[in-house]
Amino acid sequence: MEIRVAVIGTGNCCKSLIEGVSFYSGNSASRIPGLTFAEIGGYRCEHIKFVAAWDVDARKVGQPLHVAINQLPNCAMTIKSDASDVCNNTIVRMGPVLDGVGPLMPTYAPSETFIVSTQIPDSPETIVRILTEQKVDVILNYLPVGSQLATEFYMNCALTAKVAVVNCIPVFIASDPVWEQKFINAGLPIIGDDMRSQFGASIMSAVLQELMFSRGIDVQVHYQDNIGGNTDFLNMQDKQRLVSKKISKENVIKQQNIINGVEIKPNTIHAGPASYFPALGDNKRAHFLIKAEGFGGSPIELTADLSVQDSPNSAGVVIDALRLIKVAREMNIVGALHGASAFTQKTPPIDMSPSLAYQEVKNLAERKFTTFTEVMVKDKNPNAEQLVKYFKSLVTRK
């Protein structure tokens, strides 16, 4: 009983996930602090194995995976564990660069940025062969923000090799009906797009927005600002690569308006990475400002600050996504996992209220079909474009 994972990109998020899987392995408690679900469909953390990995950094390519995750420019805190236990002697292979390394990256110090390996990258045929030989269940996309071509390259490899995908970056695959239909036709599930942390700025914004609407509050301004010092924030100093990220982060807030039937007024919502400050390392700091009106037009203003370790915060969600997609595949569910995507990602095909998304995930964890999954069974030949319209009608309050 295993979940065999191939990782694309062995950066900070990968480091935290691998160390976390090892850290929680063997804990048989029914409730485990730090995890949303101790068990999902019979799968616990120890069932996750990392059997293939690709990167482009010279300090990582050719290294055992458990060694590569501790090389620069990774700066995430170390979760004390024996990461080699879950890495199956996996060696990091050279992937194609394509648009995975932004033009600004070489202008920074080597300790902060990528050093591209001179090794010959694997061909699509080689990658598909390895995915097949290693019996990979799911590809985990951890490429840098803005890697459109590189993401599409690996998506095509996944489709050819018949491997499910968890897409953790804001390249829109699961939320694009054309791409989703490709996964449906291949008989594969997908979770995406753009990972939403366990307790980060996005889930805070979504919950606050929903809470205010549920209490009859008129939200007039919702501002969210982020700063950090890891390679993710460095990469996003390139404004061209930041475009999809800003769309994705603002989607989190806007979708709560749409779900609740509240007009989105121009220039009232802002969310996005603001600055790169290397001294912060993997510490991400977020600031929130919400201006609103309550009963009788009375003014309400909320300000808040959040400080988290960015990469462990992401791993706390991905560790669930990997198990959810394995269970979905065993249940013959294909295409986007709508509940799991809404729970774990910033830009799912269909957004939901946080409470509904959690209930959908809980049902999948118990192997129960719902309105959102029973029509996504392979034998029913689901049509992505038609179902998106249908599901949106279900989650939008009239």
Tab-separated table of C-alpha atoms in Angstrom:
chain	number	residue	atom	x	y	z
A	1	MET	CA	0.000	0.000	0.000
A	2	GLU	CA	1.973	2.983	-1.315
A	3	ILE	CA	1.546	6.386	-2.918
A	4	ARG	CA	4.458	6.697	-5.342
A	5	VAL	CA	5.337	10.327	-6.022
A	6	ALA	CA	7.488	12.043	-8.654
A	7	VAL	CA	8.586	15.566	-7.713
A	8	ILE	CA	9.221	18.308	-10.266
A	9	GLY	CA	11.405	20.848	-8.465
A	10	THR	CA	13.278	20.054	-5.248
A	11	GLY	CA	13.115	23.445	-3.552
A	12	ASN	CA	11.975	24.526	-0.115
A	13	CYS	CA	8.433	23.161	-0.417
A	14	CYS	CA	9.789	19.780	-1.474
A	15	LYS	CA	12.219	19.779	1.469
A	16	SER	CA	9.483	20.462	4.011
A	17	LEU	CA	7.135	17.892	2.498
A	18	ILE	CA	9.688	15.072	2.427
A	19	GLU	CA	10.929	15.782	5.944
A	20	GLY	CA	7.342	16.093	7.163
A	21	VAL	CA	6.284	12.784	5.632
A	22	SER	CA	9.195	11.110	7.416
A	23	PHE	CA	8.471	12.998	10.666
A	24	TYR	CA	4.840	11.832	10.801
A	25	SER	CA	5.430	8.297	9.515
A	26	GLY	CA	4.634	5.590	12.024
A	27	ASN	CA	2.375	7.770	14.165
A	28	SER	CA	-0.774	5.681	14.569
A	29	ALA	CA	-2.823	8.217	16.551
A	30	SER	CA	-6.301	9.043	15.283
A	31	ARG	CA	-5.604	12.762	15.633
A	32	ILE	CA	-2.113	14.121	14.999
A	33	PRO	CA	-1.194	17.755	15.776
A	34	GLY	CA	-0.025	19.476	12.591
A	35	LEU	CA	-2.100	17.291	10.248
A	36	THR	CA	-5.641	17.966	9.059
A	37	PHE	CA	-6.175	14.248	8.478
A	38	ALA	CA	-4.206	11.461	10.149
A	39	GLU	CA	-5.694	9.022	7.641
A	40	ILE	CA	-7.258	9.503	4.217
A	41	GLY	CA	-9.014	6.547	2.652
A	42	GLY	CA	-6.790	4.145	4.576
A	43	TYR	CA	-3.572	5.997	3.687
A	44	ARG	CA	-1.336	7.439	6.382
A	45	CYS	CA	1.831	9.491	5.959
A	46	GLU	CA	4.142	6.469	5.890
A	47	HIS	CA	2.484	5.271	2.684
A	48	ILE	CA	3.921	8.225	0.717
A	49	LYS	CA	7.188	7.411	-1.107
A	50	PHE	CA	9.224	9.722	-3.333
A	51	VAL	CA	10.427	7.571	-6.212
A	52	ALA	CA	11.481	10.093	-8.885
A	53	ALA	CA	12.630	13.717	-8.977
A	54	TRP	CA	13.728	16.328	-11.498
A	55	ASP	CA	15.469	19.679	-11.022
A	56	VAL	CA	17.847	21.949	-12.976
A	57	ASP	CA	20.193	23.211	-10.242
A	58	ALA	CA	23.788	21.962	-10.450
A	59	ARG	CA	23.935	21.505	-6.660
A	60	LYS	CA	20.980	19.095	-6.743
A	61	VAL	CA	21.090	17.194	-10.039
A	62	GLY	CA	22.827	13.836	-9.561
A	63	GLN	CA	22.412	13.921	-5.776
A	64	PRO	CA	20.246	11.571	-3.712
A	65	LEU	CA	16.918	13.301	-3.180
A	66	HIS	CA	17.282	13.420	0.603
A	67	VAL	CA	20.644	15.179	0.121
A	68	ALA	CA	19.477	17.520	-2.658
A	69	ILE	CA	16.738	19.052	-0.526
A	70	ASN	CA	19.390	20.399	1.853
A	71	GLN	CA	21.427	22.169	-0.834
A	72	LEU	CA	21.352	25.900	-1.513
A	73	PRO	CA	19.363	27.927	-2.292
A	74	ASN	CA	16.962	25.980	-0.036
A	75	CYS	CA	16.555	27.778	3.264
A	76	ALA	CA	13.501	26.163	4.890
A	77	MET	CA	13.723	25.059	8.499
A	78	THR	CA	14.698	21.439	9.020
A	79	ILE	CA	11.984	19.159	10.345
A	80	LYS	CA	13.961	16.607	12.332
A	81	SER	CA	13.542	13.237	10.662
A	82	ASP	CA	15.371	10.702	8.508
A	83	ALA	CA	14.282	11.866	5.070
A	84	SER	CA	16.125	9.006	3.380
A	85	ASP	CA	13.460	6.637	4.744
A	86	VAL	CA	10.848	7.958	2.313
A	87	CYS	CA	13.089	8.671	-0.692
A	88	ASN	CA	13.728	5.096	-1.922
A	89	ASN	CA	17.352	5.897	-2.947
A	90	THR	CA	15.959	8.313	-5.539
A	91	ILE	CA	18.524	10.350	-7.493
A	92	VAL	CA	17.574	13.812	-8.767
A	93	ARG	CA	17.645	13.923	-12.561
A	94	MET	CA	18.182	16.865	-14.920
A	95	GLY	CA	14.966	18.243	-16.344
A	96	PRO	CA	14.519	20.648	-19.260
A	97	VAL	CA	14.949	24.293	-18.257
A	98	LEU	CA	12.490	25.823	-20.760
A	99	ASP	CA	11.017	28.824	-18.894
A	100	GLY	CA	11.659	27.386	-15.426
A	101	VAL	CA	14.452	29.867	-14.620
A	102	GLY	CA	13.533	33.537	-14.940
A	103	PRO	CA	15.876	36.089	-16.548
A	104	LEU	CA	16.456	37.943	-13.269
A	105	MET	CA	17.629	34.885	-11.333
A	106	PRO	CA	21.263	34.870	-12.610
A	107	THR	CA	21.719	38.462	-11.394
A	108	TYR	CA	21.526	37.451	-7.723
A	109	ALA	CA	24.069	35.788	-5.432
A	110	PRO	CA	24.477	32.010	-5.942
A	111	SER	CA	23.357	31.374	-2.360
A	112	GLU	CA	19.990	32.975	-3.165
A	113	THR	CA	19.319	31.761	-6.690
A	114	PHE	CA	19.562	28.819	-9.101
A	115	ILE	CA	22.779	27.618	-10.746
A	116	VAL	CA	21.693	25.814	-13.893
A	117	SER	CA	23.393	22.447	-14.417
A	118	THR	CA	25.246	21.754	-17.668
A	119	GLN	CA	24.006	18.160	-17.744
A	120	ILE	CA	21.874	17.078	-20.692
A	121	PRO	CA	18.200	17.183	-19.689
A	122	ASP	CA	15.995	14.124	-19.911
A	123	SER	CA	13.887	13.823	-23.045
A	124	PRO	CA	10.101	13.437	-22.803
A	125	GLU	CA	10.528	9.773	-23.738
A	126	THR	CA	13.000	9.228	-20.894
A	127	ILE	CA	10.750	10.952	-18.376
A	128	VAL	CA	7.730	8.900	-19.450
A	129	ARG	CA	9.799	5.722	-19.247
A	130	ILE	CA	10.959	6.526	-15.701
A	131	LEU	CA	7.435	7.412	-14.584
A	132	THR	CA	6.247	4.084	-15.959
A	133	GLU	CA	9.118	1.990	-14.599
A	134	GLN	CA	8.780	3.536	-11.140
A	135	LYS	CA	4.999	2.979	-11.192
A	136	VAL	CA	4.441	6.617	-10.250
A	137	ASP	CA	0.926	7.404	-9.004
A	138	VAL	CA	1.159	11.187	-8.962
A	139	ILE	CA	3.391	13.982	-10.245
A	140	LEU	CA	3.833	16.880	-7.827
A	141	ASN	CA	4.515	20.135	-9.682
A	142	TYR	CA	6.758	22.416	-7.607
A	143	LEU	CA	8.222	24.438	-10.500
A	144	PRO	CA	8.816	28.178	-9.942
A	145	VAL	CA	5.963	30.614	-10.520
A	146	GLY	CA	5.754	31.611	-14.185
A	147	SER	CA	6.904	28.247	-15.582
A	148	GLN	CA	4.179	27.952	-18.214
A	149	LEU	CA	6.105	25.994	-20.857
A	150	ALA	CA	7.861	23.769	-18.332
A	151	THR	CA	4.571	22.933	-16.614
A	152	GLU	CA	2.877	22.077	-19.905
A	153	PHE	CA	5.865	19.883	-20.795
A	154	TYR	CA	5.474	17.813	-17.618
A	155	MET	CA	1.674	17.729	-17.927
A	156	ASN	CA	2.048	16.098	-21.332
A	157	CYS	CA	4.487	13.586	-19.833
A	158	ALA	CA	1.939	12.813	-17.110
A	159	LEU	CA	-0.824	12.271	-19.664
A	160	THR	CA	1.352	9.964	-21.756
A	161	ALA	CA	2.492	7.947	-18.737
A	162	LYS	CA	-1.032	7.879	-17.239
A	163	VAL	CA	0.002	9.628	-14.021
A	164	ALA	CA	-2.225	11.871	-11.875
A	165	VAL	CA	-1.088	15.422	-11.022
A	166	VAL	CA	-1.096	17.796	-8.073
A	167	ASN	CA	-0.320	21.214	-9.558
A	168	CYS	CA	0.996	23.480	-6.804
A	169	ILE	CA	1.762	26.554	-8.926
A	170	PRO	CA	-0.314	29.254	-10.685
A	171	VAL	CA	-0.074	27.843	-14.177
A	172	PHE	CA	-3.720	27.139	-14.847
A	173	ILE	CA	-4.201	23.458	-15.724
A	174	ALA	CA	-6.948	21.966	-13.539
A	175	SER	CA	-8.893	25.232	-13.809
A	176	ASP	CA	-8.661	25.239	-17.623
A	177	PRO	CA	-11.500	23.099	-19.080
A	178	VAL	CA	-9.364	22.207	-22.112
A	179	TRP	CA	-6.580	20.787	-19.958
A	180	GLU	CA	-9.043	19.204	-17.538
A	181	GLN	CA	-10.721	17.396	-20.423
A	182	LYS	CA	-7.345	15.951	-21.416
A	183	PHE	CA	-7.029	14.419	-17.949
A	184	ILE	CA	-10.612	13.146	-18.124
A	185	ASN	CA	-9.937	11.529	-21.489
A	186	ALA	CA	-6.779	9.922	-20.091
A	187	GLY	CA	-8.740	8.546	-17.116
A	188	LEU	CA	-6.765	10.619	-14.600
A	189	PRO	CA	-7.609	12.902	-11.661
A	190	ILE	CA	-5.905	16.250	-11.100
A	191	ILE	CA	-5.759	18.695	-8.173
A	192	GLY	CA	-4.919	22.342	-8.876
A	193	ASP	CA	-4.062	25.143	-9.264
A	194	ASP	CA	-1.641	26.995	-6.964
A	195	MET	CA	-1.294	25.506	-3.517
A	196	ARG	CA	-3.137	27.219	-0.651
A	197	SER	CA	-1.164	26.916	2.595
A	198	GLN	CA	-2.380	25.189	5.745
A	199	PHE	CA	-2.773	28.494	7.603
A	200	GLY	CA	-1.591	31.256	5.299
A	201	ALA	CA	-2.701	34.591	3.935
A	202	SER	CA	-5.078	33.087	1.371
A	203	ILE	CA	-7.151	30.962	3.727
A	204	MET	CA	-7.267	33.848	6.216
A	205	SER	CA	-8.562	36.221	3.533
A	206	ALA	CA	-11.150	33.696	2.338
A	207	VAL	CA	-12.455	32.979	5.844
A	208	LEU	CA	-12.596	36.656	6.833
A	209	GLN	CA	-14.403	37.599	3.620
A	210	GLU	CA	-16.932	34.783	4.030
A	211	LEU	CA	-17.434	35.561	7.730
A	212	MET	CA	-18.184	39.209	7.056
A	213	PHE	CA	-20.663	38.385	4.295
A	214	SER	CA	-22.402	35.845	6.546
A	215	ARG	CA	-22.834	38.562	9.210
A	216	GLY	CA	-24.314	41.080	6.759
A	217	ILE	CA	-21.180	43.224	6.623
A	218	ASP	CA	-20.478	45.343	3.513
A	219	VAL	CA	-16.783	44.807	2.716
A	220	GLN	CA	-15.457	47.874	0.906
A	221	VAL	CA	-11.697	47.227	0.823
A	222	HIS	CA	-9.725	43.992	1.237
A	223	TYR	CA	-5.953	44.453	1.064
A	224	GLN	CA	-3.387	41.705	1.580
A	225	ASP	CA	0.375	42.191	1.333
A	226	ASN	CA	3.165	39.580	1.575
A	227	ILE	CA	6.941	39.685	2.019
A	228	GLY	CA	9.470	36.848	2.218
A	229	GLY	CA	13.082	35.904	1.622
A	230	ASN	CA	13.073	32.546	-0.194
A	231	THR	CA	13.576	31.816	-3.906
A	232	ASP	CA	9.821	31.930	-4.482
A	233	PHE	CA	9.736	35.600	-3.517
A	234	LEU	CA	12.972	36.273	-5.407
A	235	ASN	CA	11.560	34.702	-8.560
A	236	MET	CA	8.441	36.857	-8.288
A	237	GLN	CA	10.446	40.082	-8.414
A	238	ASP	CA	10.160	39.546	-12.162
A	239	LYS	CA	6.802	41.236	-12.760
A	240	GLN	CA	6.141	39.179	-15.897
A	241	ARG	CA	6.311	35.970	-13.864
A	242	LEU	CA	4.141	37.483	-11.148
A	243	VAL	CA	1.058	38.049	-13.318
A	244	SER	CA	-0.527	34.626	-12.784
A	245	LYS	CA	0.304	34.660	-9.061
A	246	LYS	CA	-1.501	37.950	-8.500
A	247	ILE	CA	-4.532	36.644	-10.395
A	248	SER	CA	-4.490	33.486	-8.293
A	249	LYS	CA	-4.178	35.240	-4.924
A	250	GLU	CA	-6.918	37.749	-5.719
A	251	ASN	CA	-9.155	34.912	-6.954
A	252	VAL	CA	-9.270	33.618	-3.382
A	253	ILE	CA	-11.000	36.800	-2.202
A	254	LYS	CA	-13.078	37.508	-5.313
A	255	GLN	CA	-14.543	34.012	-5.376
A	256	GLN	CA	-16.086	34.552	-1.943
A	257	ASN	CA	-17.880	37.583	-3.402
A	258	ILE	CA	-19.106	35.502	-6.337
A	259	ILE	CA	-20.242	32.601	-4.141
A	260	ASN	CA	-22.187	35.011	-1.924
A	261	GLY	CA	-23.637	37.028	-4.814
A	262	VAL	CA	-21.786	40.205	-3.801
A	263	GLU	CA	-20.645	42.668	-6.465
A	264	ILE	CA	-16.875	43.017	-6.962
A	265	LYS	CA	-16.266	46.754	-7.158
A	266	PRO	CA	-13.219	48.020	-9.096
A	267	ASN	CA	-10.034	48.744	-7.148
A	268	THR	CA	-11.307	47.315	-3.861
A	269	ILE	CA	-9.333	44.049	-3.699
A	270	HIS	CA	-5.567	43.614	-3.712
A	271	ALA	CA	-3.512	40.550	-2.862
A	272	GLY	CA	-0.026	39.590	-3.873
A	273	PRO	CA	3.640	39.250	-3.007
A	274	ALA	CA	5.123	42.687	-2.431
A	275	SER	CA	8.796	42.453	-1.610
A	276	TYR	CA	11.811	40.179	-1.415
A	277	PHE	CA	13.930	40.562	1.721
A	278	PRO	CA	16.555	37.774	1.893
A	279	ALA	CA	17.161	38.147	5.625
A	280	LEU	CA	13.692	36.692	6.228
A	281	GLY	CA	14.613	33.400	4.556
A	282	ASP	CA	11.594	31.090	4.532
A	283	ASN	CA	9.680	33.317	6.951
A	284	LYS	CA	6.701	34.838	5.133
A	285	ARG	CA	4.961	37.812	6.679
A	286	ALA	CA	1.517	38.969	5.594
A	287	HIS	CA	-0.407	42.133	6.428
A	288	PHE	CA	-4.181	42.519	6.094
A	289	LEU	CA	-6.414	45.581	5.968
A	290	ILE	CA	-10.189	45.226	5.632
A	291	LYS	CA	-12.491	48.239	5.636
A	292	ALA	CA	-16.210	47.597	5.901
A	293	GLU	CA	-19.555	48.914	7.076
A	294	GLY	CA	-21.939	47.265	9.496
A	295	PHE	CA	-25.366	48.099	10.884
A	296	GLY	CA	-26.521	51.599	9.976
A	297	GLY	CA	-23.355	52.247	7.992
A	298	SER	CA	-21.171	52.008	11.087
A	299	PRO	CA	-17.474	51.746	10.116
A	300	ILE	CA	-15.456	48.594	10.731
A	301	GLU	CA	-11.725	48.299	10.183
A	302	LEU	CA	-9.648	45.167	10.684
A	303	THR	CA	-5.869	45.020	10.527
A	304	ALA	CA	-3.859	41.874	11.141
A	305	ASP	CA	-0.361	40.485	10.712
A	306	LEU	CA	0.597	36.871	10.102
A	307	SER	CA	4.062	35.324	10.312
A	308	VAL	CA	4.625	31.744	9.123
A	309	GLN	CA	7.330	29.428	7.883
A	310	ASP	CA	6.300	29.376	4.242
A	311	SER	CA	7.354	25.893	3.139
A	312	PRO	CA	6.138	23.756	6.077
A	313	ASN	CA	2.891	25.719	5.805
A	314	SER	CA	2.507	24.487	2.231
A	315	ALA	CA	3.505	20.915	3.053
A	316	GLY	CA	0.681	20.662	5.582
A	317	VAL	CA	-1.787	20.830	2.690
A	318	VAL	CA	0.124	18.889	0.030
A	319	ILE	CA	0.484	15.883	2.344
A	320	ASP	CA	-3.325	15.637	2.169
A	321	ALA	CA	-3.575	16.335	-1.570
A	322	LEU	CA	-1.302	13.384	-2.393
A	323	ARG	CA	-3.475	10.992	-0.412
A	324	LEU	CA	-6.739	12.438	-1.712
A	325	ILE	CA	-5.725	12.024	-5.335
A	326	LYS	CA	-4.644	8.423	-4.744
A	327	VAL	CA	-8.029	7.626	-3.184
A	328	ALA	CA	-9.850	9.369	-6.035
A	329	ARG	CA	-7.974	7.290	-8.572
A	330	GLU	CA	-8.965	4.109	-6.757
A	331	MET	CA	-12.588	5.308	-6.866
A	332	ASN	CA	-12.286	5.865	-10.658
A	333	ILE	CA	-12.862	9.615	-10.299
A	334	VAL	CA	-11.328	11.553	-13.208
A	335	GLY	CA	-10.678	15.196	-14.031
A	336	ALA	CA	-10.459	17.922	-11.425
A	337	LEU	CA	-11.176	16.942	-7.831
A	338	HIS	CA	-13.355	19.941	-7.071
A	339	GLY	CA	-13.563	19.677	-3.295
A	340	ALA	CA	-9.896	18.775	-2.873
A	341	SER	CA	-8.865	21.561	-5.246
A	342	ALA	CA	-11.015	24.137	-3.437
A	343	PHE	CA	-9.563	23.008	-0.100
A	344	THR	CA	-5.891	22.877	-1.108
A	345	GLN	CA	-5.511	25.378	-3.984
A	346	LYS	CA	-5.955	29.105	-4.597
A	347	THR	CA	-7.442	28.783	-8.095
A	348	PRO	CA	-9.550	25.626	-8.271
A	349	PRO	CA	-11.917	25.037	-11.194
A	350	ILE	CA	-14.816	25.680	-8.794
A	351	ASP	CA	-14.250	27.621	-5.599
A	352	MET	CA	-16.316	26.867	-2.518
A	353	SER	CA	-16.800	28.268	0.929
A	354	PRO	CA	-14.071	26.931	3.255
A	355	SER	CA	-16.656	24.886	5.165
A	356	LEU	CA	-18.073	23.222	2.032
A	357	ALA	CA	-14.578	22.483	0.698
A	358	TYR	CA	-13.658	20.827	3.997
A	359	GLN	CA	-16.824	18.699	3.948
A	360	GLU	CA	-16.090	17.563	0.382
A	361	VAL	CA	-12.555	16.558	1.363
A	362	LYS	CA	-13.822	14.758	4.459
A	363	ASN	CA	-16.239	12.736	2.326
A	364	LEU	CA	-13.491	11.792	-0.122
A	365	ALA	CA	-11.244	10.822	2.785
A	366	GLU	CA	-14.015	8.432	3.854
A	367	ARG	CA	-14.439	7.201	0.252
A	368	LYS	CA	-17.942	8.635	0.011
A	369	PHE	CA	-19.326	9.975	-3.263
A	370	THR	CA	-21.012	13.390	-3.320
A	371	THR	CA	-22.790	15.575	-5.871
A	372	PHE	CA	-19.366	16.840	-6.953
A	373	THR	CA	-17.748	13.425	-7.407
A	374	GLU	CA	-20.488	11.027	-8.507
A	375	VAL	CA	-20.686	12.667	-11.951
A	376	MET	CA	-16.880	12.583	-12.335
A	377	VAL	CA	-16.614	8.796	-12.455
A	378	LYS	CA	-14.712	7.606	-15.516
A	379	ASP	CA	-17.570	5.503	-16.932
A	380	LYS	CA	-19.839	8.571	-17.090
A	381	ASN	CA	-17.528	10.333	-19.596
A	382	PRO	CA	-17.709	13.734	-17.885
A	383	ASN	CA	-17.557	16.911	-19.963
A	384	ALA	CA	-15.366	19.484	-18.216
A	385	GLU	CA	-16.876	22.618	-19.731
A	386	GLN	CA	-20.482	21.614	-19.050
A	387	LEU	CA	-19.758	20.463	-15.505
A	388	VAL	CA	-17.981	23.702	-14.577
A	389	LYS	CA	-21.205	25.614	-15.298
A	390	TYR	CA	-23.260	23.058	-13.372
A	391	PHE	CA	-20.986	23.084	-10.313
A	392	LYS	CA	-20.851	26.887	-10.239
A	393	SER	CA	-24.640	26.935	-10.026
A	394	LEU	CA	-24.449	24.646	-6.987
A	395	VAL	CA	-22.010	26.756	-4.968
A	396	THR	CA	-23.410	30.215	-5.776
A	397	ARG	CA	-25.959	31.538	-3.317
A	398	LYS	CA	-29.047	32.856	-5.058
